Every structure is written in structure tokens, then in C-alpha cells.
Short mmCIF file of C-alpha atoms and ligand atoms in Angstrom, two decimals:
data_model
loop_
_atom_site.label_atom_id
_atom_site.label_comp_id
_atom_site.label_asym_id
_atom_site.label_seq_id
_atom_site.Cartn_x
_atom_site.Cartn_y
_atom_site.Cartn_z
CA MET A 15 -68.14 156.07 310.59
CA ALA A 16 -64.91 158.08 310.18
CA LEU A 17 -65.31 161.71 309.24
CA ALA A 18 -63.52 161.20 305.95
CA GLU A 19 -65.92 158.45 304.97
CA GLU A 20 -69.08 160.47 305.50
CA ARG A 21 -70.91 161.62 302.45
CA LEU A 22 -70.30 165.34 302.35
CA GLY A 23 -72.82 166.26 299.65
CA LEU A 24 -70.56 168.73 297.94
CA ALA A 25 -72.16 168.82 294.49
CA GLN A 26 -75.31 170.67 295.53
CA LEU A 27 -73.12 173.47 296.93
CA LEU A 28 -70.48 173.42 294.25
CA LEU A 29 -72.61 173.41 291.11
CA PRO A 30 -74.51 176.68 291.79
CA TRP A 31 -71.23 178.35 292.69
CA TYR A 32 -69.72 177.07 289.46
CA ARG A 33 -72.58 178.42 287.39
CA ASP A 34 -71.97 181.92 288.78
CA HIS A 35 -68.21 181.94 289.34
CA GLY A 36 -66.67 179.19 287.18
CA ARG A 37 -64.00 179.91 284.61
CA HIS A 38 -66.36 179.28 281.71
CA GLU A 39 -64.27 181.41 279.38
CA LEU A 40 -61.40 178.90 279.28
CA PRO A 41 -61.15 177.62 275.69
CA TRP A 42 -61.29 173.94 276.65
CA ARG A 43 -64.62 174.65 278.35
CA GLN A 44 -66.08 175.63 274.96
CA THR A 45 -65.65 172.21 273.40
CA ARG A 46 -66.62 168.55 273.85
CA ASP A 47 -64.11 167.41 271.25
CA ASP A 48 -62.16 164.46 272.64
CA TYR A 49 -58.84 165.54 271.10
CA ALA A 50 -59.04 169.14 272.35
CA LEU A 51 -60.10 168.00 275.83
CA TRP A 52 -57.33 165.41 276.07
CA LEU A 53 -54.79 168.00 274.90
CA ALA A 54 -55.93 170.46 277.58
CA GLU A 55 -55.67 167.81 280.29
CA VAL A 56 -52.14 166.89 279.20
CA LEU A 57 -51.02 170.52 279.04
CA LEU A 58 -52.47 171.22 282.48
CA GLN A 59 -50.62 168.37 284.19
CA GLN A 60 -48.20 170.10 286.62
CA THR A 61 -48.83 173.41 284.86
CA GLN A 62 -50.93 176.40 285.81
CA VAL A 63 -53.79 177.54 283.59
CA ARG A 64 -52.23 180.88 282.68
CA THR A 65 -49.02 179.15 281.57
CA ALA A 66 -50.82 176.48 279.57
CA LEU A 67 -53.28 178.83 277.83
CA PRO A 68 -51.05 180.18 275.00
CA TYR A 69 -49.62 176.72 274.38
CA TYR A 70 -53.11 175.27 274.02
CA GLY A 71 -54.02 177.70 271.24
CA ARG A 72 -50.71 177.35 269.43
CA PHE A 73 -50.68 173.57 269.73
CA LEU A 74 -54.22 173.24 268.41
CA SER A 75 -53.36 175.47 265.44
CA ALA A 76 -50.23 173.47 264.64
CA PHE A 77 -51.84 170.06 265.21
CA PRO A 78 -55.65 170.41 264.97
CA SER A 79 -56.44 166.69 265.16
CA TRP A 80 -55.21 163.31 266.36
CA GLN A 81 -54.06 162.60 262.81
CA ASP A 82 -52.07 165.83 262.52
CA LEU A 83 -50.28 165.22 265.81
CA ALA A 84 -49.66 161.54 265.08
CA SER A 85 -48.05 162.24 261.71
CA ALA A 86 -45.96 165.23 262.83
CA PRO A 87 -42.20 164.79 263.38
CA LEU A 88 -41.32 164.60 267.07
CA ASP A 89 -39.06 167.65 266.68
CA ALA A 90 -42.01 169.73 265.51
CA VAL A 91 -44.02 168.62 268.55
CA LEU A 92 -41.15 169.40 270.92
CA ALA A 93 -40.71 172.80 269.27
CA GLN A 94 -44.35 173.67 270.07
CA TRP A 95 -43.83 172.42 273.62
CA SER A 96 -40.63 174.40 274.06
CA GLY A 97 -40.61 176.33 277.34
CA LEU A 98 -43.46 174.40 278.97
CA GLY A 99 -41.25 171.91 280.81
CA TYR A 100 -41.89 168.26 281.66
CA TYR A 101 -41.00 167.28 278.11
CA ALA A 102 -41.86 163.63 278.68
CA ARG A 103 -45.45 164.86 278.32
CA ALA A 104 -44.77 165.97 274.75
CA ARG A 105 -43.18 162.67 273.80
CA ASN A 106 -46.01 160.76 275.49
CA ALA A 107 -48.62 162.93 273.75
CA HIS A 108 -47.04 162.21 270.39
CA ARG A 109 -47.02 158.46 271.05
CA ALA A 110 -50.55 158.57 272.46
CA ALA A 111 -51.83 160.29 269.31
CA GLN A 112 -50.19 157.59 267.18
CA MET A 113 -51.88 154.88 269.28
CA VAL A 114 -55.26 156.62 269.04
CA VAL A 115 -54.97 156.79 265.25
CA GLN A 116 -53.59 153.28 264.77
CA GLU A 117 -55.55 151.37 267.42
CA HIS A 118 -58.69 153.36 268.22
CA GLY A 119 -59.88 154.73 264.89
CA GLY A 120 -58.85 158.30 265.67
CA ARG A 121 -61.05 158.68 268.77
CA PHE A 122 -60.07 158.80 272.44
CA PRO A 123 -60.76 155.24 273.66
CA PRO A 124 -64.10 155.13 275.47
CA THR A 125 -63.17 152.90 278.43
CA MET A 126 -60.99 153.66 281.45
CA ALA A 127 -58.75 150.66 280.83
CA ALA A 128 -58.02 151.54 277.20
CA ALA A 129 -57.64 155.25 277.98
CA MET A 130 -55.17 154.55 280.78
CA ALA A 131 -53.11 152.39 278.43
CA LEU A 132 -52.20 155.54 276.47
CA PRO A 133 -48.81 157.01 277.39
CA GLY A 134 -49.12 159.93 279.80
CA VAL A 135 -52.78 159.23 280.63
CA GLY A 136 -53.35 158.40 284.29
CA ARG A 137 -56.61 157.67 286.06
CA SER A 138 -57.61 161.30 286.62
CA THR A 139 -56.72 162.44 283.09
CA ALA A 140 -58.63 159.52 281.58
CA ALA A 141 -61.64 160.24 283.80
CA ALA A 142 -61.66 163.94 282.95
CA VAL A 143 -61.71 163.28 279.19
CA LEU A 144 -64.31 160.50 279.44
CA ALA A 145 -66.60 162.67 281.59
CA SER A 146 -66.30 165.74 279.37
CA ALA A 147 -66.11 164.22 275.90
CA TYR A 148 -68.51 161.30 276.34
CA GLY A 149 -70.63 162.33 279.35
CA GLN A 150 -69.51 159.38 281.47
CA ASP A 151 -69.88 159.48 285.28
CA GLN A 152 -66.17 159.51 286.04
CA ALA A 153 -64.56 161.09 289.11
CA ILE A 154 -61.32 163.03 288.83
CA LEU A 155 -58.58 163.62 291.37
CA ASP A 156 -56.21 166.17 289.92
CA ALA A 157 -54.14 168.41 292.21
CA ASN A 158 -56.97 170.91 292.78
CA ALA A 159 -59.65 168.29 293.43
CA ARG A 160 -57.27 166.42 295.71
CA ARG A 161 -56.61 169.51 297.81
CA VAL A 162 -60.30 170.44 298.12
CA LEU A 163 -61.37 166.92 299.12
CA PHE A 164 -58.44 166.50 301.49
CA ARG A 165 -59.48 169.61 303.37
CA ALA A 166 -63.23 169.15 303.12
CA ALA A 167 -62.94 165.64 304.55
CA GLY A 168 -60.53 166.80 307.27
CA LEU A 169 -57.79 164.37 306.33
CA ILE A 170 -54.32 164.62 307.80
CA GLY A 171 -50.95 163.22 306.80
CA GLU A 172 -49.32 162.86 303.42
CA PRO A 173 -51.98 163.41 300.73
CA ARG A 174 -50.34 160.98 298.33
CA SER A 175 -49.85 158.16 300.82
CA SER A 176 -51.56 155.02 299.63
CA THR A 177 -54.04 155.21 302.53
CA ASN A 178 -55.04 158.80 301.79
CA ASP A 179 -55.01 158.15 298.07
CA ARG A 180 -57.52 155.33 298.50
CA LYS A 181 -59.69 157.47 300.78
CA LEU A 182 -59.59 160.40 298.38
CA TRP A 183 -60.60 158.30 295.38
CA ARG A 184 -63.43 156.79 297.40
CA ILE A 185 -64.64 160.26 298.40
CA ALA A 186 -64.21 161.59 294.87
CA GLU A 187 -66.34 158.77 293.47
CA ALA A 188 -69.00 159.19 296.17
CA GLU A 189 -69.24 162.95 295.64
CA THR A 190 -69.35 162.98 291.84
CA PRO A 191 -73.03 163.30 290.91
CA ALA A 192 -74.56 160.95 288.38
CA GLY A 193 -75.30 162.71 285.12
CA ALA A 194 -73.30 165.84 286.00
CA ALA A 195 -69.71 164.65 286.25
CA HIS A 196 -68.53 167.05 283.56
CA ASP A 197 -69.80 170.16 285.40
CA TYR A 198 -68.84 168.85 288.82
CA ASN A 199 -65.29 168.07 287.72
CA GLN A 200 -64.88 171.57 286.27
CA ALA A 201 -66.39 173.04 289.44
CA ILE A 202 -64.07 171.33 291.87
CA GLN A 203 -61.06 172.21 289.72
CA ASP A 204 -62.11 175.86 289.71
CA LEU A 205 -62.79 175.91 293.43
CA GLY A 206 -59.29 174.56 294.07
CA ALA A 207 -57.73 177.12 291.74
CA VAL A 208 -59.76 180.16 292.79
CA LEU A 209 -60.73 179.75 296.48
CA CYS A 210 -59.23 176.60 298.02
CA ARG A 211 -55.73 177.63 297.02
CA ALA A 212 -52.65 175.85 298.32
CA ALA A 213 -51.80 178.85 300.50
CA ARG A 214 -54.36 181.08 302.22
CA PRO A 215 -57.61 179.47 301.12
CA ASP A 216 -60.52 181.90 300.98
CA CYS A 217 -62.83 180.01 303.35
CA PRO A 218 -65.23 182.90 304.09
CA ASN A 219 -66.25 183.02 300.43
CA CYS A 220 -66.25 179.28 299.85
CA PRO A 221 -69.56 177.52 299.10
CA LEU A 222 -68.31 174.40 300.89
CA GLN A 223 -67.66 176.13 304.18
CA SER A 224 -70.64 174.54 305.96
CA ARG A 225 -69.49 171.04 304.97
CA CYS A 226 -65.76 171.52 305.22
CA ARG A 227 -63.94 169.87 308.12
CA ALA A 228 -60.93 172.13 307.75
CA ALA A 229 -62.74 175.47 307.48
CA ALA A 230 -62.89 176.10 311.22
CA LEU A 231 -59.38 174.86 311.92
CA PRO A 232 -56.70 177.32 310.76
CA LYS A 233 -53.93 174.73 310.98
CA ARG A 234 -55.93 172.08 309.21
CA ARG A 235 -56.93 174.25 306.26
CA GLU A 236 -53.31 174.95 305.35
CA LEU A 237 -52.90 171.20 304.82
CA PRO A 238 -51.72 169.47 302.74
CA ARG A 239 -48.38 171.25 302.83
CA GLU A 240 -46.66 171.99 299.58
CA GLY A 241 -42.98 171.01 299.29
CA ASP A 242 -40.51 173.62 300.58
CA ARG A 243 -39.35 175.22 297.35
CA SER A 244 -36.47 177.09 298.96
CA ALA A 245 -34.95 173.73 299.91
CA ARG A 246 -34.39 172.64 296.30
CA PRO A 247 -30.92 171.17 295.79
CA ARG A 248 -28.64 172.92 293.34
CA ARG A 249 -26.93 171.50 290.31
CA TYR A 250 -24.28 173.14 288.19
CA ALA A 251 -23.45 173.14 284.51
CA THR A 252 -21.35 174.99 282.00
CA LEU A 253 -23.14 175.22 278.68
CA LEU A 254 -20.97 175.36 275.61
CA LEU A 255 -22.05 177.91 273.01
CA ALA A 256 -19.76 177.05 270.10
CA ARG A 257 -20.19 178.68 266.69
CA ASP A 258 -18.30 178.16 263.49
CA ASP A 259 -17.17 180.82 261.00
CA GLY A 260 -20.56 180.75 259.32
CA GLY A 261 -22.35 181.47 262.61
CA ARG A 262 -23.73 177.93 262.87
CA VAL A 263 -24.26 176.79 266.41
CA LEU A 264 -23.39 173.41 267.89
CA LEU A 265 -26.36 171.70 269.53
CA GLN A 266 -26.79 168.34 271.14
CA ARG A 267 -29.97 166.35 271.50
CA ARG A 268 -30.56 165.54 275.17
CA PRO A 269 -31.21 161.93 276.18
CA GLU A 270 -34.91 161.11 276.53
CA ARG A 271 -34.62 160.63 280.27
CA GLY A 272 -33.60 163.48 282.54
CA ILE A 273 -33.96 167.24 282.28
CA TRP A 274 -34.95 168.70 278.93
CA GLY A 275 -35.38 165.11 277.72
CA GLY A 276 -35.36 164.81 273.91
CA LEU A 277 -34.81 168.55 273.33
CA TRP A 278 -31.88 170.10 271.50
CA SER A 279 -29.62 172.06 273.85
CA LEU A 280 -26.12 173.39 274.15
CA PRO A 281 -23.59 170.67 275.05
CA SER A 282 -23.21 170.65 278.82
CA LEU A 283 -19.88 170.35 280.60
CA ASP A 284 -21.23 169.21 283.96
CA ASP A 285 -18.67 170.24 286.51
CA GLU A 286 -19.17 172.66 289.37
CA GLN A 287 -15.54 173.74 289.52
CA ILE A 288 -15.17 174.90 285.95
CA LEU A 289 -17.43 177.83 286.69
CA VAL A 290 -14.68 179.36 288.83
CA ASP A 291 -11.41 177.75 287.78
CA SER A 292 -10.29 178.91 284.33
CA SER A 293 -7.33 176.51 284.04
CA LEU A 294 -9.58 173.56 284.83
CA ARG A 295 -12.07 174.94 282.35
CA ALA A 296 -9.47 174.90 279.58
CA GLN A 297 -8.65 171.27 280.37
CA VAL A 298 -12.28 170.24 280.40
CA LEU A 299 -12.90 172.02 277.12
CA GLU A 300 -9.88 170.37 275.53
CA ARG A 301 -10.98 166.94 276.75
CA TYR A 302 -14.48 167.51 275.47
CA ALA A 303 -13.23 168.73 272.07
CA ALA A 304 -11.01 165.66 271.70
CA ALA A 305 -13.84 163.33 272.72
CA VAL A 306 -16.22 164.67 270.09
CA GLY A 307 -13.57 165.34 267.42
CA LEU A 308 -13.85 169.13 267.25
CA VAL A 309 -11.44 172.05 267.48
CA LEU A 310 -12.69 174.53 270.05
CA HIS A 311 -11.23 177.76 271.39
CA GLU A 312 -12.65 179.45 274.44
CA GLN A 313 -13.61 183.08 273.98
CA SER A 314 -15.42 184.12 277.15
CA LEU A 315 -17.48 182.86 280.05
CA GLY A 316 -20.81 184.55 280.74
CA PRO A 317 -22.27 185.29 284.20
CA VAL A 318 -23.75 182.55 286.37
CA GLN A 319 -27.50 182.28 285.88
CA ARG A 320 -30.17 180.18 287.51
CA HIS A 321 -33.00 178.13 286.07
CA THR A 322 -35.49 176.58 288.45
CA PHE A 323 -36.89 173.12 287.89
CA SER A 324 -39.55 171.51 290.08
CA HIS A 325 -37.06 169.49 292.12
CA PHE A 326 -33.80 171.40 291.87
CA SER A 327 -32.30 174.62 290.62
CA LEU A 328 -29.64 174.69 287.95
CA GLU A 329 -26.84 177.23 288.17
CA TYR A 330 -25.14 177.56 284.84
CA ALA A 331 -22.85 179.79 282.84
CA VAL A 332 -22.43 179.92 279.09
CA LEU A 333 -18.97 179.30 277.76
CA HIS A 334 -18.61 181.00 274.37
CA ALA A 335 -16.20 179.28 272.02
CA SER A 336 -15.21 179.28 268.39
CA LEU A 337 -15.58 176.06 266.51
CA ARG A 338 -13.51 174.82 263.57
CA VAL A 339 -15.06 171.85 261.95
CA GLN A 340 -16.37 170.60 258.68
CA ALA A 341 -17.96 167.57 260.27
CA VAL A 342 -20.91 167.14 262.63
CA ALA A 343 -23.24 167.61 259.72
CA ASP A 344 -24.68 164.09 259.75
CA LYS A 345 -28.41 164.59 260.23
CA GLY A 346 -28.64 161.44 262.35
CA SER A 347 -26.05 162.67 264.83
CA PRO A 348 -27.18 163.81 268.26
CA LEU A 349 -24.44 166.47 268.01
CA LEU A 350 -25.04 168.77 265.10
CA CYS A 351 -24.26 172.25 263.78
CA TRP A 352 -27.39 174.22 262.95
CA ASP A 353 -28.01 177.47 261.15
CA LEU A 354 -29.52 179.83 263.66
CA ALA A 355 -32.87 180.10 261.90
CA ALA A 356 -33.18 176.31 261.68
CA ALA A 357 -32.11 175.91 265.31
CA LEU A 358 -34.93 178.18 266.43
CA GLN A 359 -37.45 175.83 264.79
CA LEU A 360 -36.31 172.96 267.04
CA GLY A 361 -37.62 171.90 270.43
CA LEU A 362 -35.34 173.93 272.71
CA PRO A 363 -35.38 174.51 276.49
CA SER A 364 -36.62 178.05 277.17
CA PRO A 365 -33.29 179.46 278.52
CA ILE A 366 -31.50 178.11 275.45
CA ARG A 367 -34.12 179.55 273.10
CA ARG A 368 -33.78 182.97 274.75
CA LEU A 369 -30.02 182.77 274.41
CA LEU A 370 -30.11 181.83 270.72
CA GLU A 371 -32.68 184.53 269.97
CA GLN A 372 -30.16 187.11 271.14
CA LEU A 373 -27.43 185.94 268.77
CA ASP A 374 -26.71 187.68 265.48
S1 SF4 B 28 -63.87 176.04 303.30
FE1 SF4 B 28 -61.74 176.65 303.00
S2 SF4 B 28 -60.51 174.77 303.26
FE2 SF4 B 28 -62.65 174.17 303.01
S3 SF4 B 28 -62.88 173.73 300.82
FE3 SF4 B 28 -63.48 175.86 301.13
S4 SF4 B 28 -61.63 177.09 300.79
FE4 SF4 B 28 -61.01 174.94 301.07
#
């Protein structure tokens, strides 16, 4: 039998460790409420615990139930999500809450198939909620569990290849103990976050050391490799900060797909050259103004700044301009002038929110 297929018997080692060293203080560990647990799982997708924590509290206060989230305007949901990134999650969460209310009587659906039909709910998220909220024996395979099992089973290669994915799910299901999936799932998540970290795992203090195939192999225990973050491609943008005589600021709703999807942002003049070429900048600004029917006058160009996304970094500068216009007040328009106070209530990308907060 291949090493990876052997039963490793991890639960009996993990659960005592979890009792003594688990992160029991996390607020989503204090509840078995299906809505609160689902919300935590969604917030934690691609996000570290310390980043998600303040959002969890604020989000629960703003939308304490499925019904509250389902009936909220999308802008209010995006505003609470502002700064957390991966905004498709917020739109999916809003739609999922509406489905739960309309189709499932205001409860997280109790079967894997129905749970996975909700937007933004994959197999691991569905399993985590079903195990914790309803006590079902469901195995998870989030990023932390995936890394622990990959190493413990001594796998090699790309962890998300279909072959390894199948193996990992098989191992996850075999290792998840009947009647204790909730605790085991929390335990393996904590082990991955606290000891079996992506870089420099703390094998000497790990309860799985005796069963771990990678523990004795320094090269193996650094696997799977994380993507090389320094190799992110760069993109460029000039963001137009245009204000009218009353101090209102021109904002544009981003398309749902792509970066900052669905959020309100400064209009972007996407052209690398205009960051350095002022005559080209004037032409681009003029073209843009004509296209959207505004009168714009450049005032100054701010310094180049960088914002890092998961797959690329954005280098951008803010082009300050005065705006003369009576129009762009149609509430249905994706291009709209906003009073500053009202703008700050919208779902905004974090660099844009910081910028607007500094304006008078
Ligand atoms: S022994 Fe090391 S590599 Fe293996 S699970 Fe523990 S921390 Fe991870």
C-alpha cells in the first residue's frame, strides 16, 4: 500500500493537543449557530485569522442573521467588506443569504449537495459548517488541513493537482473521526496555522511528528511550496480624483468581474505611459472627459504608489482634477458624484477609502 494511502491515525494525537493548545478563544469557536459559522468560513477563505477577526465582529453586528444579510442592499454589504479583498465573496455571501432565506427556510441547508449549491460555498466550506453547526461527520480540506495532510502523508508534487487532490480528500475522510469531526476540523486548522506553517514548520513541537512522513526530511517538510510572491507581474493605472466646486467626488462602480469587482472606485485611466508623460496624460484626460461628457482640468499628479493583490501588484498614481458638471447625478449611473460623507459609506477598495478619508 502506498505511504499516502496508509491510515495515519492523526486524530488521537491531534485532539489532546487541540484541547491544550487550540485557539478556543476565537469568536466562531464560541458558537454553533449556522449563520455565524458560515460567515466565519467565508471570511476566512484566502484570509488570515487576524485580518478576518475585526470584520467578523463588525459584519455580525451589521447583519446578525440570514434575514438581515439577505435584505440588506449590496452596497451596504460591500461597505462592510471594504478592505478585505476578494470582493466576489461579499457578492456571493449576499446571494447565498438570499437563497438560504428564500429556499431553505432561513437555515444553512443540511446536505452537502444543497450546501454546495450556494454561491461561494465549496466542498470544504460546506463540510466545515455541517460538521460544526449540525454535528455531521464531514471532512474538511482548507489550506491549513491540506498542508498538514500533504506533509504528514509524505506527498510530493503540486498539491492541487487532480491526483493529489483526490488523495488528500481520501486521507481527510479516512482521518476524520466519527462523532468528533467538529473538534478534529478545528484541531487540524489550528495545527496548520500554529505549528505546520507554510514556512519553517515547528516539527519538534508537533504532536504528529511520530506519524509524519515529512518530519524527518527537511526538504520534504517545506513542501508544498507557496507561489513566489516576488514574481508577481505589475500592472499600472492612473486613478482620477476629480472633485467639483462643492467638494463632491467622482466615483465609478467597478464591473463585477476583475479587481475590486462591484466596489465604487476612482475612474481608472489604464495606461502605463501616462504616469511619466504629461503631454500624453493631458490627451488621455481630454479623451476620457469627452467620452463621459465631463469638463475636467488637471491639477496635479501624486506620487506612484503600490497596492499588492494576490496575483499581481498595481502601481498607480492619483491624478487630481477639477470637475465642472451638473450631470452625473443619476442614481442608476455607474459614474456618479458623491458627497464625501456619503462616499465613505460605500463599498470602497481600501487604498481609495484611505485616500478619501484624507480629503477635506
Ligand atoms: S511534523 Fe512538521 S511537517 Fe509534519 S505535520 Fe508536524 S509540523 Fe507539519
